[in-house]
PDB file of C-alpha atoms in Angstrom:
ATOM      1  CA  ALA A 214       8.356   4.535  57.399  1.00 59.00           C
ATOM      2  CA  GLN A 215       8.227   3.542  53.780  1.00 62.00           C
ATOM      3  CA  SER A 216       6.919   0.090  53.025  1.00 83.00           C
ATOM      4  CA  VAL A 217       5.284  -2.106  50.456  1.00 90.00           C
ATOM      5  CA  THR A 218       2.585  -4.616  51.360  1.00 93.00           C
ATOM      6  CA  GLN A 219       1.492  -7.553  49.286  1.00 95.00           C
ATOM      7  CA  PRO A 220      -1.305  -9.034  51.388  1.00 94.00           C
ATOM      8  CA  ASP A 221      -1.590 -12.305  49.467  1.00 94.00           C
ATOM      9  CA  ILE A 222       1.247 -14.771  50.002  1.00 93.00           C
ATOM     10  CA  HIS A 223      -0.187 -17.432  47.691  1.00 95.00           C
ATOM     11  CA  ILE A 224      -2.858 -17.230  45.019  1.00 97.00           C
ATOM     12  CA  THR A 225      -4.221 -20.053  42.872  1.00 97.00           C
ATOM     13  CA  VAL A 226      -6.229 -19.371  39.729  1.00 97.00           C
ATOM     14  CA  SER A 227      -7.450 -21.560  36.906  1.00 97.00           C
ATOM     15  CA  GLU A 228      -5.904 -21.207  33.483  1.00 97.00           C
ATOM     16  CA  GLY A 229      -7.916 -18.709  31.471  1.00 97.00           C
ATOM     17  CA  ALA A 230      -9.284 -16.953  34.537  1.00 97.00           C
ATOM     18  CA  SER A 231      -8.564 -13.319  35.337  1.00 97.00           C
ATOM     19  CA  LEU A 232      -5.935 -12.318  37.870  1.00 97.00           C
ATOM     20  CA  GLU A 233      -5.431  -9.423  40.244  1.00 97.00           C
ATOM     21  CA  LEU A 234      -2.453  -9.189  42.574  1.00 98.00           C
ATOM     22  CA  ARG A 235      -2.649  -6.540  45.248  1.00 97.00           C
ATOM     23  CA  CYS A 236       0.025  -4.061  46.263  1.00 96.00           C
ATOM     24  CA  ASN A 237      -0.244  -1.232  48.756  1.00 95.00           C
ATOM     25  CA  TYR A 238       2.538   1.190  49.524  1.00 91.00           C
ATOM     26  CA  SER A 239       3.397   3.740  52.131  1.00 87.00           C
ATOM     27  CA  TYR A 240       5.728   6.408  50.791  1.00 76.00           C
ATOM     28  CA  GLY A 241       6.170  10.038  51.656  1.00 69.00           C
ATOM     29  CA  ALA A 242       7.210  11.346  48.270  1.00 70.00           C
ATOM     30  CA  THR A 243       5.789  10.745  44.821  1.00 71.00           C
ATOM     31  CA  PRO A 244       6.359   7.060  44.334  1.00 82.00           C
ATOM     32  CA  TYR A 245       7.881   5.248  41.448  1.00 89.00           C
ATOM     33  CA  LEU A 246       6.226   1.851  41.280  1.00 92.00           C
ATOM     34  CA  PHE A 247       7.300  -1.424  39.748  1.00 93.00           C
ATOM     35  CA  TRP A 248       6.120  -4.973  39.307  1.00 96.00           C
ATOM     36  CA  TYR A 249       8.686  -7.741  38.845  1.00 94.00           C
ATOM     37  CA  VAL A 250       8.217 -11.448  38.132  1.00 94.00           C
ATOM     38  CA  GLN A 251      10.511 -14.241  39.225  1.00 92.00           C
ATOM     39  CA  SER A 252      10.158 -17.631  37.564  1.00 90.00           C
ATOM     40  CA  PRO A 253      11.574 -20.645  39.398  1.00 84.00           C
ATOM     41  CA  GLY A 254      15.357 -20.624  39.301  1.00 79.00           C
ATOM     42  CA  GLN A 255      15.499 -17.250  37.607  1.00 81.00           C
ATOM     43  CA  GLY A 256      16.310 -13.695  38.562  1.00 82.00           C
ATOM     44  CA  LEU A 257      13.723 -10.934  38.594  1.00 87.00           C
ATOM     45  CA  GLN A 258      12.309  -9.557  35.367  1.00 90.00           C
ATOM     46  CA  LEU A 259      10.594  -6.186  35.101  1.00 90.00           C
ATOM     47  CA  LEU A 260       6.931  -6.477  34.075  1.00 95.00           C
ATOM     48  CA  LEU A 261       5.982  -2.812  34.144  1.00 94.00           C
ATOM     49  CA  LYS A 262       6.585   0.468  35.896  1.00 93.00           C
ATOM     50  CA  TYR A 263       4.779   3.690  36.723  1.00 92.00           C
ATOM     51  CA  PHE A 264       6.450   7.055  37.027  1.00 86.00           C
ATOM     52  CA  SER A 265       3.802   9.589  36.040  1.00 84.00           C
ATOM     53  CA  GLY A 266       1.012  10.258  33.555  1.00 86.00           C
ATOM     54  CA  ASP A 267      -1.655   7.731  32.673  1.00 89.00           C
ATOM     55  CA  THR A 268      -2.423   5.747  35.793  1.00 91.00           C
ATOM     56  CA  LEU A 269      -3.098   2.569  33.835  1.00 96.00           C
ATOM     57  CA  VAL A 270       0.174   1.140  32.576  1.00 96.00           C
ATOM     58  CA  GLN A 271       0.712  -1.736  30.208  1.00 96.00           C
ATOM     59  CA  GLY A 272       3.548  -4.180  30.603  1.00 95.00           C
ATOM     60  CA  ILE A 273       4.965  -7.255  29.017  1.00 94.00           C
ATOM     61  CA  LYS A 274       3.233 -10.636  28.768  1.00 94.00           C
ATOM     62  CA  GLY A 275      -0.228  -9.037  28.737  1.00 96.00           C
ATOM     63  CA  PHE A 276      -0.026  -7.583  32.249  1.00 97.00           C
ATOM     64  CA  GLU A 277      -1.301  -4.185  33.283  1.00 97.00           C
ATOM     65  CA  ALA A 278      -1.377  -2.254  36.545  1.00 97.00           C
ATOM     66  CA  GLU A 279      -3.349   0.698  37.813  1.00 96.00           C
ATOM     67  CA  PHE A 280      -2.004   3.353  40.126  1.00 93.00           C
ATOM     68  CA  LYS A 281      -4.606   4.684  42.567  1.00 93.00           C
ATOM     69  CA  ARG A 282      -3.166   7.465  44.672  1.00 89.00           C
ATOM     70  CA  SER A 283      -6.244   7.732  46.903  1.00 90.00           C
ATOM     71  CA  GLN A 284      -5.912   4.074  47.855  1.00 92.00           C
ATOM     72  CA  SER A 285      -2.081   3.957  47.820  1.00 92.00           C
ATOM     73  CA  SER A 286      -2.369   0.935  45.589  1.00 94.00           C
ATOM     74  CA  PHE A 287      -0.734  -0.400  42.453  1.00 96.00           C
ATOM     75  CA  ASN A 288      -2.535  -3.654  41.646  1.00 97.00           C
ATOM     76  CA  LEU A 289      -1.393  -5.960  38.870  1.00 98.00           C
ATOM     77  CA  ARG A 290      -3.952  -7.502  36.543  1.00 98.00           C
ATOM     78  CA  LYS A 291      -4.188  -9.914  33.669  1.00 98.00           C
ATOM     79  CA  PRO A 292      -7.471 -10.766  31.916  1.00 97.00           C
ATOM     80  CA  SER A 293      -6.614 -14.394  31.116  1.00 97.00           C
ATOM     81  CA  VAL A 294      -3.886 -16.302  32.907  1.00 97.00           C
ATOM     82  CA  HIS A 295      -1.663 -18.833  31.137  1.00 96.00           C
ATOM     83  CA  TRP A 296       0.070 -21.783  32.815  1.00 95.00           C
ATOM     84  CA  SER A 297       3.413 -20.108  32.106  1.00 94.00           C
ATOM     85  CA  ASP A 298       2.434 -17.214  34.386  1.00 96.00           C
ATOM     86  CA  ALA A 299       3.021 -19.393  37.442  1.00 96.00           C
ATOM     87  CA  ALA A 300       5.772 -17.546  39.280  1.00 96.00           C
ATOM     88  CA  GLU A 301       6.397 -15.204  42.162  1.00 95.00           C
ATOM     89  CA  TYR A 302       5.472 -11.555  41.727  1.00 97.00           C
ATOM     90  CA  PHE A 303       7.045  -8.641  43.563  1.00 95.00           C
ATOM     91  CA  CYS A 304       5.795  -5.106  43.869  1.00 95.00           C
ATOM     92  CA  ALA A 305       8.401  -2.414  44.552  1.00 92.00           C
ATOM     93  CA  VAL A 306       8.446   1.302  45.275  1.00 89.00           C
ATOM     94  CA  ALA A 307      11.404   3.587  44.780  1.00 85.00           C
ATOM     95  CA  HIS A 308      12.839   7.004  44.655  1.00 76.00           C
ATOM     96  CA  LEU A 309      14.376   6.763  41.238  1.00 67.00           C
ATOM     97  CA  TYR A 310      17.874   7.991  42.030  1.00 68.00           C
ATOM     98  CA  ASN A 311      18.110   7.167  45.690  1.00 73.00           C
ATOM     99  CA  PHE A 312      19.297   3.616  45.585  1.00 66.00           C
ATOM    100  CA  ASN A 313      18.873   3.009  49.237  1.00 64.00           C
ATOM    101  CA  LYS A 314      15.183   3.821  49.044  1.00 69.00           C
ATOM    102  CA  PHE A 315      13.952   0.993  46.901  1.00 77.00           C
ATOM    103  CA  TYR A 316      11.541  -1.223  48.808  1.00 84.00           C
ATOM    104  CA  PHE A 317      10.259  -4.606  47.694  1.00 89.00           C
ATOM    105  CA  GLY A 318       7.116  -6.303  48.899  1.00 92.00           C
ATOM    106  CA  SER A 319       7.333  -9.802  50.296  1.00 92.00           C
ATOM    107  CA  GLY A 320       6.005 -11.355  47.106  1.00 94.00           C
ATOM    108  CA  THR A 321       2.933 -13.278  45.944  1.00 96.00           C
ATOM    109  CA  LYS A 322       3.309 -16.805  44.617  1.00 95.00           C
ATOM    110  CA  LEU A 323       0.925 -17.559  41.799  1.00 97.00           C
ATOM    111  CA  ASN A 324      -0.152 -21.112  41.043  1.00 96.00           C
ATOM    112  CA  VAL A 325      -2.109 -21.833  37.879  1.00 97.00           C
ATOM    113  CA  LYS A 326      -4.478 -24.796  37.771  1.00 95.00           C
ATOM    114  CA  PRO A 327      -4.958 -26.527  34.425  1.00 90.00           C
TER     115      PRO A 327
ATOM    116  CA  ASP B 807      20.762  -8.281  25.796  1.00 64.00           C
ATOM    117  CA  VAL B 808      22.155  -7.303  29.155  1.00 61.00           C
ATOM    118  CA  LYS B 809      23.631 -10.193  30.979  1.00 88.00           C
ATOM    119  CA  VAL B 810      24.255 -10.315  34.725  1.00 94.00           C
ATOM    120  CA  THR B 811      26.090 -13.492  35.631  1.00 95.00           C
ATOM    121  CA  GLN B 812      26.467 -14.890  39.102  1.00 95.00           C
ATOM    122  CA  SER B 813      29.260 -17.416  39.276  1.00 88.00           C
ATOM    123  CA  SER B 814      27.500 -20.063  41.351  1.00 89.00           C
ATOM    124  CA  ARG B 815      23.872 -21.185  41.329  1.00 91.00           C
ATOM    125  CA  TYR B 816      24.207 -23.222  44.526  1.00 94.00           C
ATOM    126  CA  LEU B 817      26.842 -22.954  47.223  1.00 96.00           C
ATOM    127  CA  VAL B 818      27.276 -24.877  50.478  1.00 97.00           C
ATOM    128  CA  LYS B 819      29.678 -23.554  53.085  1.00 97.00           C
ATOM    129  CA  ARG B 820      30.579 -24.207  56.708  1.00 97.00           C
ATOM    130  CA  THR B 821      30.046 -21.811  59.584  1.00 97.00           C
ATOM    131  CA  GLY B 822      33.053 -19.523  59.972  1.00 97.00           C
ATOM    132  CA  GLU B 823      34.248 -19.845  56.377  1.00 97.00           C
ATOM    133  CA  LYS B 824      35.010 -16.786  54.289  1.00 97.00           C
ATOM    134  CA  VAL B 825      32.664 -16.783  51.313  1.00 97.00           C
ATOM    135  CA  PHE B 826      32.924 -14.886  48.037  1.00 97.00           C
ATOM    136  CA  LEU B 827      29.925 -14.397  45.764  1.00 97.00           C
ATOM    137  CA  GLU B 828      30.856 -13.060  42.350  1.00 96.00           C
ATOM    138  CA  CYS B 829      28.768 -11.047  39.931  1.00 97.00           C
ATOM    139  CA  VAL B 830      29.735  -9.901  36.440  1.00 97.00           C
ATOM    140  CA  GLN B 831      27.760  -7.719  34.044  1.00 96.00           C
ATOM    141  CA  ASP B 832      28.557  -7.202  30.390  1.00 94.00           C
ATOM    142  CA  MET B 833      26.827  -3.904  29.585  1.00 89.00           C
ATOM    143  CA  ASP B 834      29.207  -1.358  31.076  1.00 92.00           C
ATOM    144  CA  HIS B 835      26.720  -0.393  33.809  1.00 92.00           C
ATOM    145  CA  GLU B 836      27.934   1.979  36.498  1.00 92.00           C
ATOM    146  CA  ASN B 837      25.533   0.796  39.211  1.00 91.00           C
ATOM    147  CA  MET B 838      25.630  -2.634  40.799  1.00 93.00           C
ATOM    148  CA  PHE B 839      23.653  -4.052  43.711  1.00 93.00           C
ATOM    149  CA  TRP B 840      23.564  -7.021  46.038  1.00 96.00           C
ATOM    150  CA  TYR B 841      20.210  -8.121  47.448  1.00 94.00           C
ATOM    151  CA  ARG B 842      19.244 -10.878  49.783  1.00 95.00           C
ATOM    152  CA  GLN B 843      15.934 -12.684  49.208  1.00 92.00           C
ATOM    153  CA  ASP B 844      14.196 -14.553  52.017  1.00 92.00           C
ATOM    154  CA  PRO B 845      10.689 -16.077  52.008  1.00 87.00           C
ATOM    155  CA  GLY B 846       8.135 -13.635  53.360  1.00 84.00           C
ATOM    156  CA  LEU B 847      10.632 -10.764  53.446  1.00 86.00           C
ATOM    157  CA  GLY B 848      11.040  -9.941  49.771  1.00 86.00           C
ATOM    158  CA  LEU B 849      14.357  -8.470  48.652  1.00 89.00           C
ATOM    159  CA  ARG B 850      16.551  -6.481  50.976  1.00 91.00           C
ATOM    160  CA  LEU B 851      19.482  -4.381  49.819  1.00 91.00           C
ATOM    161  CA  ILE B 852      22.836  -5.340  51.310  1.00 95.00           C
ATOM    162  CA  TYR B 853      25.260  -3.055  49.443  1.00 95.00           C
ATOM    163  CA  PHE B 854      25.384  -1.106  46.227  1.00 92.00           C
ATOM    164  CA  SER B 855      28.089   0.540  44.171  1.00 94.00           C
ATOM    165  CA  TYR B 856      27.761   3.409  41.736  1.00 90.00           C
ATOM    166  CA  ASP B 857      31.326   3.344  40.445  1.00 91.00           C
ATOM    167  CA  VAL B 858      34.580   1.449  40.640  1.00 93.00           C
ATOM    168  CA  LYS B 859      35.914   1.349  44.209  1.00 91.00           C
ATOM    169  CA  MET B 860      32.758   3.109  45.449  1.00 92.00           C
ATOM    170  CA  LYS B 861      30.303   1.395  47.754  1.00 93.00           C
ATOM    171  CA  GLU B 862      27.355   2.304  49.937  1.00 92.00           C
ATOM    172  CA  LYS B 863      25.614   0.336  52.649  1.00 93.00           C
ATOM    173  CA  GLY B 864      22.083  -0.789  52.086  1.00 90.00           C
ATOM    174  CA  ASP B 865      19.534  -1.845  54.672  1.00 88.00           C
ATOM    175  CA  ILE B 866      21.294  -4.941  56.011  1.00 94.00           C
ATOM    176  CA  PRO B 867      25.097  -4.632  55.600  1.00 95.00           C
ATOM    177  CA  GLU B 868      26.050  -6.298  58.872  1.00 96.00           C
ATOM    178  CA  GLY B 869      28.207  -9.370  58.341  1.00 96.00           C
ATOM    179  CA  TYR B 870      28.923  -8.505  54.710  1.00 97.00           C
ATOM    180  CA  SER B 871      31.455  -6.517  52.747  1.00 97.00           C
ATOM    181  CA  VAL B 872      31.866  -5.829  49.030  1.00 97.00           C
ATOM    182  CA  SER B 873      34.576  -5.197  46.503  1.00 97.00           C
ATOM    183  CA  ARG B 874      34.446  -3.400  43.166  1.00 97.00           C
ATOM    184  CA  GLU B 875      37.900  -3.283  41.627  1.00 96.00           C
ATOM    185  CA  LYS B 876      36.641  -3.400  38.034  1.00 96.00           C
ATOM    186  CA  LYS B 877      33.540  -1.866  36.553  1.00 96.00           C
ATOM    187  CA  GLU B 878      32.041  -5.149  35.410  1.00 96.00           C
ATOM    188  CA  ARG B 879      32.570  -7.117  38.621  1.00 97.00           C
ATOM    189  CA  PHE B 880      30.955  -6.702  42.041  1.00 97.00           C
ATOM    190  CA  SER B 881      31.827  -9.203  44.758  1.00 97.00           C
ATOM    191  CA  LEU B 882      29.940  -9.878  47.967  1.00 98.00           C
ATOM    192  CA  ILE B 883      32.048 -11.183  50.851  1.00 98.00           C
ATOM    193  CA  LEU B 884      30.869 -12.964  53.951  1.00 97.00           C
ATOM    194  CA  GLU B 885      33.828 -12.548  56.274  1.00 94.00           C
ATOM    195  CA  SER B 886      32.762 -15.377  58.603  1.00 97.00           C
ATOM    196  CA  ALA B 887      29.681 -17.176  57.371  1.00 97.00           C
ATOM    197  CA  SER B 888      26.898 -17.884  59.830  1.00 97.00           C
ATOM    198  CA  THR B 889      23.784 -20.020  59.541  1.00 97.00           C
ATOM    199  CA  ASN B 890      21.538 -16.942  59.483  1.00 96.00           C
ATOM    200  CA  GLN B 891      23.191 -15.964  56.212  1.00 97.00           C
ATOM    201  CA  THR B 892      21.650 -18.954  54.484  1.00 97.00           C
ATOM    202  CA  SER B 893      19.637 -17.262  51.766  1.00 97.00           C
ATOM    203  CA  MET B 894      19.210 -16.497  48.083  1.00 95.00           C
ATOM    204  CA  TYR B 895      21.535 -13.720  46.952  1.00 96.00           C
ATOM    205  CA  LEU B 896      20.683 -11.655  43.896  1.00 94.00           C
ATOM    206  CA  CYS B 897      23.008  -9.327  42.034  1.00 95.00           C
ATOM    207  CA  ALA B 898      21.692  -6.530  39.821  1.00 93.00           C
ATOM    208  CA  SER B 899      23.054  -3.740  37.654  1.00 92.00           C
ATOM    209  CA  SER B 900      21.757  -0.607  35.967  1.00 89.00           C
ATOM    210  CA  PRO B 901      23.126   2.254  33.893  1.00 87.00           C
ATOM    211  CA  ARG B 902      23.891   5.400  35.869  1.00 82.00           C
ATOM    212  CA  GLU B 903      21.625   7.719  33.926  1.00 76.00           C
ATOM    213  CA  GLU B 904      18.635   5.450  34.277  1.00 72.00           C
ATOM    214  CA  GLY B 905      19.016   4.501  37.921  1.00 69.00           C
ATOM    215  CA  LEU B 906      16.476   1.943  38.962  1.00 71.00           C
ATOM    216  CA  GLU B 907      14.391   2.382  35.837  1.00 72.00           C
ATOM    217  CA  LYS B 908      16.468  -0.276  34.131  1.00 80.00           C
ATOM    218  CA  LEU B 909      17.527  -2.741  36.755  1.00 84.00           C
ATOM    219  CA  PHE B 910      18.758  -6.102  35.493  1.00 90.00           C
ATOM    220  CA  PHE B 911      19.014  -9.096  37.794  1.00 91.00           C
ATOM    221  CA  GLY B 912      21.186 -12.187  37.767  1.00 92.00           C
ATOM    222  CA  SER B 913      19.693 -15.632  38.349  1.00 90.00           C
ATOM    223  CA  GLY B 914      20.753 -15.742  41.973  1.00 93.00           C
ATOM    224  CA  THR B 915      23.027 -17.803  44.211  1.00 95.00           C
ATOM    225  CA  GLN B 916      21.376 -20.049  46.793  1.00 95.00           C
ATOM    226  CA  LEU B 917      23.820 -20.143  49.697  1.00 97.00           C
ATOM    227  CA  SER B 918      23.502 -22.696  52.464  1.00 97.00           C
ATOM    228  CA  VAL B 919      25.665 -22.281  55.558  1.00 97.00           C
ATOM    229  CA  LEU B 920      25.899 -25.432  57.660  1.00 96.00           C
TER     230      LEU B 920
END
């Protein structure tokens, strides 16, 4: 069965520290991978996506993610976290045109200490 | 900018009531989606629609129905609300030719069923 696992429910980092949020997927076909962010009281906003090509993808707000096929992972990183990055982050895997096969992880809540 | 508007931010209903959640998008998107978001479970697809009057079941359609009479509006209906339908409901839309590559979310409706 296809699935997305985000093993960390909550993460707390200090402002200015680096961040890595983990995502592992199980998917039979070539995956399309996404990271979304949800700020309190807001809908989801796309941070970045991977379809093919360079396995290191850059997104908005200084985020990047690396696709590692051998590890079935698509971890999100940021070199220096800002207080405004406090939010919930969702990893998702999809078949691009099969709407029923779009799976979200359970989310990771990020707290940022001043 | 694409705007996906959900009519209510918070809604409180009684068990057994018929509940309508409304979603309107202003970018002429063909595809519209209803997700349910619960802590620890991520987002789960309830229904989606790829055209007016067309609908497809997602992963958890039981207890829900949908209506798409106009392209810009996609309604989620709880025929007889139950307490286990207390949740955050997110609407999303995307253009047909770009599928899930450009998925835009509304801000969500937090529904409480008492």
